[in-house]
Coordinates of C-alpha atoms in Angstrom, one line a residue:
X1 CA 52.2 99.1 164.1
X2 CA 53.9 102.3 165.2
X3 CA 56.7 100.2 166.9
X4 CA 57.4 98.3 163.7
X5 CA 57.4 101.5 161.7
X6 CA 59.9 103.0 164.2
X7 CA 62.1 100.0 164.0
X8 CA 62.1 100.1 160.2
X9 CA 62.9 103.8 160.3
X10 CA 65.8 103.3 162.6
X11 CA 67.1 100.4 160.5
X12 CA 66.9 102.5 157.3
X13 CA 68.6 105.4 159.0
X14 CA 71.5 103.3 160.2
X15 CA 71.7 101.6 156.8
X16 CA 71.9 105.0 155.1
X17 CA 74.6 106.2 157.6
X18 CA 76.7 103.1 157.0
X19 CA 76.3 103.4 153.2
X20 CA 77.4 107.1 153.4
X21 CA 80.4 106.2 155.6
X22 CA 81.5 103.5 153.3
X23 CA 81.1 105.8 150.3
X24 CA 83.3 108.4 152.0
X25 CA 85.9 105.9 153.0
X26 CA 85.8 104.5 149.4
X27 CA 86.3 108.0 148.0
X28 CA 89.3 108.6 150.3
X29 CA 90.8 105.3 149.3
X30 CA 90.3 105.9 145.6
X31 CA 92.0 109.4 146.0
X32 CA 95.0 107.9 147.6
X33 CA 95.1 105.1 145.0
X34 CA 95.1 107.6 142.2
X35 CA 97.6 109.7 144.1
X36 CA 100.1 106.9 144.5
X37 CA 99.8 105.8 140.9
X38 CA 100.1 109.4 139.7
X39 CA 103.2 109.9 141.9
X40 CA 104.9 106.8 140.4
X41 CA 104.1 108.1 136.9
X42 CA 105.2 111.6 137.7
X43 CA 108.5 110.5 139.2
X44 CA 109.3 108.3 136.2
X45 CA 108.5 111.2 133.8
X46 CA 110.7 113.7 135.7
X47 CA 113.5 111.5 137.3
X48 CA 113.5 108.2 135.6
X49 CA 114.4 105.4 137.9
X50 CA 114.5 106.7 141.5
X51 CA 115.5 104.9 144.7
X52 CA 113.0 105.0 147.6
X53 CA 115.6 106.6 149.8
X54 CA 115.5 109.7 147.5
X55 CA 111.8 110.0 148.0
X56 CA 112.2 109.7 151.8
X57 CA 115.0 112.3 151.6
X58 CA 112.7 114.8 149.7
X59 CA 110.0 114.4 152.3
X60 CA 112.3 115.0 155.3
X61 CA 114.5 117.9 154.2
X62 CA 113.8 121.5 153.3
X63 CA 112.5 122.0 149.8
X64 CA 112.8 125.8 149.5
X65 CA 114.6 126.9 146.4
X66 CA 113.6 124.0 144.1
X67 CA 112.4 124.7 140.6
X68 CA 108.8 125.8 141.0
X69 CA 107.9 123.9 137.8
X70 CA 108.3 120.7 139.7
X71 CA 105.9 121.8 142.4
X72 CA 103.3 123.0 139.8
X73 CA 103.4 119.8 137.8
X74 CA 103.2 117.7 141.0
X75 CA 100.2 119.5 142.3
X76 CA 98.4 119.3 138.9
X77 CA 99.3 115.7 138.0
X78 CA 99.3 114.1 141.5
X79 CA 96.7 116.0 143.5
X80 CA 94.3 117.9 141.2
X81 CA 93.7 115.1 138.7
X82 CA 93.1 112.4 141.4
X83 CA 90.7 114.7 143.1
X84 CA 88.9 115.3 139.7
X85 CA 88.6 111.5 139.1
X86 CA 87.1 110.9 142.5
X87 CA 84.8 113.9 142.1
X88 CA 83.5 112.6 138.8
X89 CA 82.8 109.2 140.4
X90 CA 80.9 110.8 143.3
X91 CA 78.8 112.9 140.9
X92 CA 77.8 109.7 139.2
X93 CA 76.7 107.9 142.3
X94 CA 75.3 110.7 144.5
X95 CA 72.9 113.0 142.5
X96 CA 71.6 110.4 140.2
X97 CA 71.9 107.2 142.2
X98 CA 68.2 106.6 142.1
X99 CA 67.8 107.0 138.4
X100 CA 66.1 104.0 136.9
X101 CA 66.5 102.6 133.4
X102 CA 63.5 100.6 132.0
X103 CA 64.2 97.9 129.4
X104 CA 61.6 96.1 127.5
X105 CA 62.6 92.7 126.2
X106 CA 60.7 90.1 124.2
X107 CA 61.5 86.6 125.0
X108 CA 59.7 83.8 123.2
X109 CA 56.9 86.1 122.3
X110 CA 56.5 87.4 125.8
X111 CA 57.3 91.0 126.8
X112 CA 59.3 91.5 129.9
X113 CA 59.9 94.9 131.6
X114 CA 63.2 95.1 133.5
X115 CA 64.2 98.0 135.8
X116 CA 67.9 98.7 136.2
X117 CA 69.6 100.8 138.9
X118 CA 73.2 100.9 137.6
X119 CA 74.3 103.9 139.8
X120 CA 73.1 102.2 142.9
X121 CA 75.3 99.3 142.0
X122 CA 78.2 101.6 141.4
X123 CA 77.6 103.2 144.8
X124 CA 77.8 99.8 146.4
X125 CA 81.0 99.0 144.5
X126 CA 82.7 102.3 145.6
X127 CA 84.0 100.9 148.8
X128 CA 85.3 97.5 147.6
X129 CA 86.7 99.2 144.5
X130 CA 88.6 101.7 146.8
X131 CA 90.0 98.8 148.8
X132 CA 91.1 96.9 145.7
X133 CA 92.7 99.9 144.0
X134 CA 94.5 101.0 147.2
X135 CA 95.9 97.6 147.7
X136 CA 97.0 97.5 144.0
X137 CA 98.6 100.9 144.2
X138 CA 100.6 100.0 147.3
X139 CA 101.7 96.7 145.7
X140 CA 102.7 98.5 142.5
X141 CA 104.7 101.1 144.5
X142 CA 106.5 98.3 146.4
X143 CA 107.3 96.6 143.0
X144 CA 108.8 99.9 141.7
X145 CA 110.6 101.2 144.8
X146 CA 111.2 98.0 146.8
X147 CA 109.6 99.7 149.8
X148 CA 109.3 96.6 151.9
X149 CA 113.0 95.8 151.4
X150 CA 113.9 99.4 152.4
X151 CA 111.9 99.3 155.6
X152 CA 113.1 95.8 156.4
X153 CA 116.7 97.0 156.1
X154 CA 116.1 100.0 158.3
X155 CA 114.7 97.7 161.0
X156 CA 117.8 95.5 160.9
X157 CA 120.7 96.8 163.0
X158 CA 124.3 96.6 161.7
X159 CA 127.6 97.4 163.2
X160 CA 129.3 97.7 159.8
X161 CA 129.7 101.5 159.8
X162 CA 130.9 101.4 163.5
X163 CA 133.4 98.6 162.8
X164 CA 135.0 100.4 159.8
X165 CA 134.7 104.0 160.7
X166 CA 137.9 105.9 161.1
X167 CA 137.2 109.1 163.0
X168 CA 138.6 112.0 161.0
X169 CA 138.8 114.2 164.1
X170 CA 141.2 111.8 165.7
X171 CA 143.1 110.8 162.6
X172 CA 146.6 112.2 162.1
X173 CA 146.4 114.4 159.0
X174 CA 149.5 116.6 158.3
X175 CA 149.5 119.3 155.7
X176 CA 152.7 120.7 154.1
X177 CA 154.0 124.0 155.2
X178 CA 152.9 125.6 152.0
X179 CA 149.3 124.6 151.6
X180 CA 147.8 124.0 148.1
X181 CA 144.6 125.7 147.1
X182 CA 141.5 123.5 146.1
X183 CA 139.0 124.1 143.4
X184 CA 136.3 121.5 143.8
X185 CA 133.7 121.2 140.9
X186 CA 130.6 119.1 141.4
X187 CA 128.9 118.5 138.0
X188 CA 125.2 117.8 138.1
X189 CA 124.3 114.3 136.8
X190 CA 127.7 113.8 135.1
X191 CA 128.5 110.2 134.3
X192 CA 130.8 108.3 132.1
X193 CA 127.9 106.9 130.1
X194 CA 127.9 110.1 128.1
X195 CA 131.3 109.2 126.6
X196 CA 131.6 107.2 123.4
X197 CA 132.0 103.5 123.6
X198 CA 135.7 103.6 122.8
X199 CA 136.3 105.4 126.1
X200 CA 134.0 103.1 128.1
X201 CA 130.8 105.1 127.7
X202 CA 127.6 104.1 125.9
X203 CA 127.2 106.7 123.1
X204 CA 128.0 106.2 119.4
X205 CA 129.5 109.7 119.5
X206 CA 131.2 111.3 122.5
X207 CA 128.9 113.9 124.0
X208 CA 131.5 115.2 126.5
X209 CA 134.8 115.2 124.6
X210 CA 136.4 117.9 126.7
X211 CA 135.7 116.1 130.0
X212 CA 136.9 112.9 128.4
X213 CA 140.2 114.5 127.6
X214 CA 140.6 116.0 131.0
X215 CA 140.1 112.6 132.6
X216 CA 142.4 110.9 130.1
X217 CA 145.2 113.5 130.5
X218 CA 145.1 113.8 134.2
X219 CA 144.3 111.6 137.2
X220 CA 141.2 109.5 136.7
X221 CA 140.2 106.7 139.0
X222 CA 138.6 103.8 137.1
X223 CA 137.2 100.3 137.5
X224 CA 139.3 99.2 134.6
X225 CA 142.3 100.4 132.6
X226 CA 140.3 103.1 130.7
X227 CA 138.3 106.1 131.9
X228 CA 135.9 105.1 134.6
X229 CA 134.4 106.3 137.8
X230 CA 132.8 105.6 141.2
X231 CA 130.1 102.9 141.7
X232 CA 126.8 104.2 143.0
X233 CA 125.9 103.3 146.6
X234 CA 123.0 103.8 149.0
X235 CA 123.1 107.1 150.7
X236 CA 124.6 109.0 147.8
X237 CA 122.1 109.0 145.0
X238 CA 121.1 112.7 144.8
X239 CA 123.1 115.9 144.9
X240 CA 123.2 116.6 148.6
X241 CA 123.7 113.0 149.7
X242 CA 126.4 112.6 147.0
X243 CA 128.1 115.8 148.2
X244 CA 128.0 114.5 151.8
X245 CA 129.4 111.2 150.7
X246 CA 132.3 112.9 148.9
X247 CA 133.0 115.4 151.6
X248 CA 132.5 113.4 154.8
X249 CA 133.2 109.8 153.7
X250 CA 129.9 108.5 155.0
X251 CA 126.5 107.8 153.4
X252 CA 123.6 110.1 154.1
X253 CA 121.1 108.1 156.3
X254 CA 118.3 110.3 157.5
X255 CA 115.8 109.4 160.3
X256 CA 112.5 108.1 158.9
X257 CA 110.4 110.9 160.4
X258 CA 108.6 113.8 158.7
X259 CA 109.5 116.2 161.5
X260 CA 113.2 115.6 161.1
X261 CA 115.3 118.7 161.8
X262 CA 118.1 117.6 159.6
X263 CA 119.2 120.4 157.3
X264 CA 117.3 123.1 159.3
X265 CA 119.7 124.0 162.1
X266 CA 122.4 121.4 161.7
X267 CA 123.5 118.7 159.3
X268 CA 125.3 115.6 160.6
X269 CA 126.8 117.4 163.6
X270 CA 129.0 114.4 164.5
X271 CA 130.6 114.1 161.0
X272 CA 133.9 115.7 160.2
X273 CA 134.1 116.9 156.6
X274 CA 136.8 118.1 154.2
X275 CA 135.6 121.6 155.1
X276 CA 136.3 121.0 158.8
X277 CA 139.8 119.7 158.1
X278 CA 140.6 122.6 155.8
X279 CA 139.1 125.2 158.1
X280 CA 141.3 123.8 160.9
X281 CA 144.3 124.3 158.7
X282 CA 143.6 127.9 157.9
X283 CA 141.8 127.7 154.6
X284 CA 139.4 130.4 153.4
X285 CA 136.4 128.6 152.0
X286 CA 133.5 129.4 149.7
X287 CA 130.5 127.5 148.3
X288 CA 129.3 128.8 144.9
X289 CA 126.1 127.6 143.3
X290 CA 123.3 129.0 141.1
X291 CA 120.4 127.8 143.2
X292 CA 119.3 128.8 146.7
X293 CA 121.5 127.5 149.5
X294 CA 118.4 126.7 151.6
X295 CA 117.4 123.8 149.3
X296 CA 117.9 120.4 151.0
X297 CA 119.8 122.2 153.8
X298 CA 122.9 122.6 151.6
X299 CA 123.8 126.0 153.1
X300 CA 123.5 124.6 156.6
X301 CA 125.8 121.7 155.8
X302 CA 128.6 123.9 154.4
X303 CA 128.2 126.6 157.1
X304 CA 128.4 124.1 159.9
X305 CA 131.2 122.0 158.4
X306 CA 134.0 124.4 157.5
X307 CA 132.5 127.9 158.0
X308 CA 132.1 128.4 154.2
X309 CA 131.1 131.7 152.7
X310 CA 127.9 130.9 150.8
X311 CA 127.5 132.5 147.4
X312 CA 124.1 131.3 146.1
X313 CA 121.2 132.7 144.1
X314 CA 120.1 135.2 146.7
X315 CA 123.6 136.7 147.0
X316 CA 123.9 136.8 143.2
X317 CA 120.7 138.7 143.0
X318 CA 121.9 141.2 145.7
X319 CA 125.2 141.6 143.7
X320 CA 123.2 141.9 140.4
X321 CA 125.2 139.1 138.9
X322 CA 122.3 137.5 137.0
X323 CA 122.6 137.9 133.2
X324 CA 119.3 136.3 132.4
X325 CA 115.8 136.5 134.0
X326 CA 115.8 134.1 136.8
X327 CA 113.7 131.0 136.2
X328 CA 113.7 127.4 137.4
X329 CA 116.5 126.5 139.7
X330 CA 118.4 129.7 139.4
X331 CA 121.5 131.0 137.6
X332 CA 122.8 129.2 134.5
X333 CA 126.2 127.6 134.8
X334 CA 127.9 130.1 132.5
X335 CA 126.8 132.8 135.0
X336 CA 128.2 130.7 137.9
X337 CA 131.6 130.3 136.2
X338 CA 131.8 134.0 135.6
X339 CA 131.3 134.6 139.3
X340 CA 133.8 131.9 140.1
X341 CA 136.5 133.7 138.1
X342 CA 135.9 136.9 140.0
X343 CA 135.9 135.0 143.4
X344 CA 139.1 133.1 142.5
X345 CA 140.9 136.3 141.7
X346 CA 139.8 137.8 145.0
X347 CA 140.6 134.6 147.0
X348 CA 144.1 134.3 145.4
X349 CA 144.9 137.8 146.6
X350 CA 144.5 136.9 150.3
X351 CA 147.1 135.5 152.6
X352 CA 145.2 132.2 153.2
X353 CA 145.1 129.0 151.1
X354 CA 141.6 128.7 149.7
X355 CA 138.9 126.2 148.8
X356 CA 136.3 127.2 146.2
X357 CA 133.6 124.5 145.8
X358 CA 131.3 125.0 142.8
X359 CA 128.0 123.2 142.2
X360 CA 126.6 123.2 138.7
X361 CA 122.9 122.8 137.6
X362 CA 122.4 123.0 133.9
X363 CA 122.6 119.2 133.3
X364 CA 119.7 118.5 135.7
X365 CA 117.0 116.1 134.5
X366 CA 114.8 115.7 132.6
X367 CA 116.1 117.8 129.7
X368 CA 118.8 120.1 131.1
X369 CA 118.8 123.9 130.6
X370 CA 120.1 125.5 127.5
X371 CA 122.1 128.7 127.7
X372 CA 123.5 131.2 125.2
X373 CA 126.7 129.2 124.9
X374 CA 125.0 126.0 123.8
X375 CA 125.1 124.8 120.2
X376 CA 122.3 123.1 118.5
X377 CA 124.1 120.0 117.3
X378 CA 121.6 117.3 118.3
X379 CA 117.9 117.0 118.0
X380 CA 117.9 116.0 121.7
X381 CA 118.1 119.0 124.0
X382 CA 119.8 117.0 126.8
X383 CA 122.6 116.1 124.5
X384 CA 123.2 119.7 123.5
X385 CA 123.2 120.7 127.2
X386 CA 125.7 117.9 128.1
X387 CA 128.1 119.0 125.3
X388 CA 127.8 122.6 126.4
X389 CA 128.6 121.7 130.0
X390 CA 131.7 119.7 128.9
X391 CA 133.0 122.7 127.0
X392 CA 132.3 125.2 129.8
X393 CA 134.2 123.1 132.3
X394 CA 137.2 122.8 129.9
X395 CA 137.2 126.6 129.3
X396 CA 137.1 127.2 133.0
X397 CA 139.9 124.8 133.7
X398 CA 142.0 126.4 131.0
X399 CA 141.3 129.8 132.5
X400 CA 142.5 128.7 135.9
X401 CA 145.7 127.2 134.3
X402 CA 146.5 130.6 132.9
X403 CA 146.4 132.2 136.3
X404 CA 149.4 132.7 138.6
X405 CA 147.8 130.8 141.5
X406 CA 147.4 127.6 139.4
X407 CA 150.9 126.3 140.2
X408 CA 149.8 125.7 143.7
X409 CA 146.2 124.7 143.0
X410 CA 144.6 121.3 142.7
X411 CA 141.3 121.0 140.7
X412 CA 139.0 118.1 141.5
X413 CA 136.1 117.5 139.1
X414 CA 133.4 115.0 140.1
X415 CA 129.9 114.0 138.9
X416 CA 127.5 114.2 141.8
X417 CA 125.3 111.2 140.8
X418 CA 124.1 109.3 137.6
X419 CA 121.6 111.3 135.6
X420 CA 117.9 110.9 136.4
X421 CA 116.9 111.8 132.9
X422 CA 113.9 109.5 132.1
X423 CA 114.0 107.1 129.1
X424 CA 117.5 108.2 128.1
X425 CA 119.2 105.0 129.3
X426 CA 116.5 102.5 128.3
X427 CA 118.7 100.9 125.5
X428 CA 121.7 100.3 127.8
X429 CA 122.7 96.7 128.3
X430 CA 121.7 95.3 131.7
X431 CA 125.3 94.5 132.2
X432 CA 126.5 98.1 131.7
X433 CA 127.1 99.8 135.1
X434 CA 126.8 103.6 135.0
X435 CA 129.5 105.4 137.0
X436 CA 130.0 109.0 138.0
X437 CA 132.8 111.1 136.4
X438 CA 136.0 112.1 138.2
X439 CA 139.3 113.8 137.3
X440 CA 142.0 115.4 139.5
X441 CA 144.1 118.0 137.8
X442 CA 147.5 119.2 139.2
X443 CA 147.5 117.0 142.3
X444 CA 150.5 117.3 144.7
X445 CA 151.4 113.7 144.1
X446 CA 151.2 111.2 141.3
X447 CA 149.9 107.6 141.6
X448 CA 150.3 104.3 140.0
X449 CA 147.1 103.0 141.6
X450 CA 144.3 104.9 139.8
X451 CA 143.2 102.0 137.5
X452 CA 141.4 98.7 138.1
X453 CA 139.8 100.0 141.4
X454 CA 136.4 99.3 143.0
X455 CA 135.4 102.4 144.9
X456 CA 132.6 104.7 145.9
X457 CA 132.3 108.5 146.2
X458 CA 133.1 108.1 149.9
X459 CA 136.7 107.4 148.9
X460 CA 137.0 110.8 147.3
X461 CA 137.1 112.3 150.9
X462 CA 140.6 111.2 151.9
X463 CA 141.7 111.2 148.2
X464 CA 140.9 114.9 147.9
X465 CA 142.8 115.7 151.1
X466 CA 145.8 113.6 149.9
X467 CA 145.7 115.3 146.5
X468 CA 146.6 118.6 148.3
X469 CA 149.8 117.1 149.6
X470 CA 148.5 116.1 153.0
X471 CA 149.6 112.8 154.6
X472 CA 146.9 110.7 156.2
X473 CA 148.1 108.1 158.7
X474 CA 146.7 104.8 157.6
X475 CA 145.2 106.4 154.4
X476 CA 141.6 106.0 155.7
X477 CA 139.1 108.7 156.8
X478 CA 135.5 107.8 157.8
X479 CA 134.6 105.0 155.4
X480 CA 136.8 106.3 152.7
X481 CA 140.2 105.2 151.4
X482 CA 142.9 107.4 149.8
X483 CA 142.9 106.0 146.3
X484 CA 146.2 107.6 145.6
X485 CA 147.8 105.3 148.1
X486 CA 146.9 102.0 146.6
X487 CA 145.4 100.8 149.9
X488 CA 142.3 98.7 149.5
X489 CA 138.9 100.4 149.7
X490 CA 136.1 98.9 151.8
X491 CA 134.4 97.8 148.6
X492 CA 137.6 96.0 147.5
X493 CA 137.8 94.3 150.9
X494 CA 134.3 93.1 151.4
X495 CA 132.7 93.3 147.9
X496 CA 130.2 95.8 146.6
X497 CA 127.1 93.8 147.4
X498 CA 128.0 93.3 151.0
X499 CA 129.1 96.9 151.4
X500 CA 125.9 98.3 150.0
X501 CA 123.7 95.8 151.9
X502 CA 125.3 96.7 155.2
X503 CA 125.1 100.5 154.8
X504 CA 121.4 100.1 153.9
X505 CA 120.8 98.7 157.3
X506 CA 120.1 100.7 160.4
X507 CA 123.2 101.8 162.3
X508 CA 122.8 102.8 165.9
X509 CA 126.3 104.2 165.8
X510 CA 125.4 106.5 162.9
X511 CA 122.3 107.7 164.7
X512 CA 124.1 108.4 168.0
X513 CA 127.5 109.6 166.8
X514 CA 127.0 111.2 163.4
X515 CA 123.3 112.4 163.4
X516 CA 123.6 112.8 167.2
X517 CA 119.9 112.0 167.6
X518 CA 118.4 112.2 171.1
X519 CA 117.2 108.9 172.6

């Protein structure tokens, strides 16, 4: 009798242990299910449609200096709420799992007493429910971000970059004896979609009339005969990857590892950027932005590719340049332009040609940042911010044009990537292709080849160098083509779909020569 009792005790103990284990595993699976679904919803609310490469990028590069509001909302929406949901579920099945509900039913005159144990049933369902929801959340994430395709492409080797890469360090680039200055303005989320339809945009009224006029009256590269821009490609869909595409002529392809050192001590050490070329030719260079230079390794990139003097939020604070209390990403754009004027006057007094690169922020998704210069013309805050940004750029350009150094200065204005503002583009026709803004003011040479082009931001690399009056043998640098020359871009040669498909794939050449990863 004792032996049977012991066997029963051991069996019940093992059964209880298995049930508890399955309950814990189910709770963990439910948390990650809710977490994944919450992240998808959070990204859509804050960034709209986002490529999976951007998510990988954020996970593998430094995040210091980002707007703390994003971190706070992420923690609340994507971590605390999923934990709360799981905790409520556990409270239902653990403390009161033995609670019994008695029902008395009369059937055909006979009374039946039924005992129900619903929480025990829920406890048993915890594990299979966790498996089901976890599988569903992964499948939903794959549908939204095409994760399987992304990883399949990264497991497929391609020699496309190697076959078409023109090494800028070995290219014959000759500058004129009197070198032109460069003012390079990267506008956050600025795209042609914000223009009115008559100019190729998608708005009933032009939200950026000043930027439209700058593009129309100066050199603008376009996919048609009107005002147009660059087509979006893999490896250039956020600010830093877009910046790298424009300044190095290559896409940003980071290793798929969370312990990546990219952006911490070095950034694409094998690449050769505009900054490297200008530094070699005696330029004094400065990066000016309202946020912290540490975010996404921006400062490291510019310091190691051209020895730029970094003027960021921390330096502005040290110089007491902030006019408003610091919040969010950092300085407002009007504060940055004020600093830019001071720095340009200082740079122009030196005996070196200069390159001032300015990065703006106010038009960042989801709603932009209003400043004292913004007018309240629209009920939509983002539209007011866009109009304000357009006017500020125009005022800054006009100020430069009034300075003595302007005669020997080229101004390049580019949008860094299409806006990530959620829900703002839902009514666009599926056929409408959003493109990033560009305008080159006072280039050293004119061109008859600016229109009816198919190009990416990588083509801005040699184009910017050529706009300073430099000659590039072959008119190709890295994967970019000098658009001023009329030579065919890679997209024009092979087509956009093949171009994008190939740079999505894994490139051993890129890893070894540009990232310089150890084996």
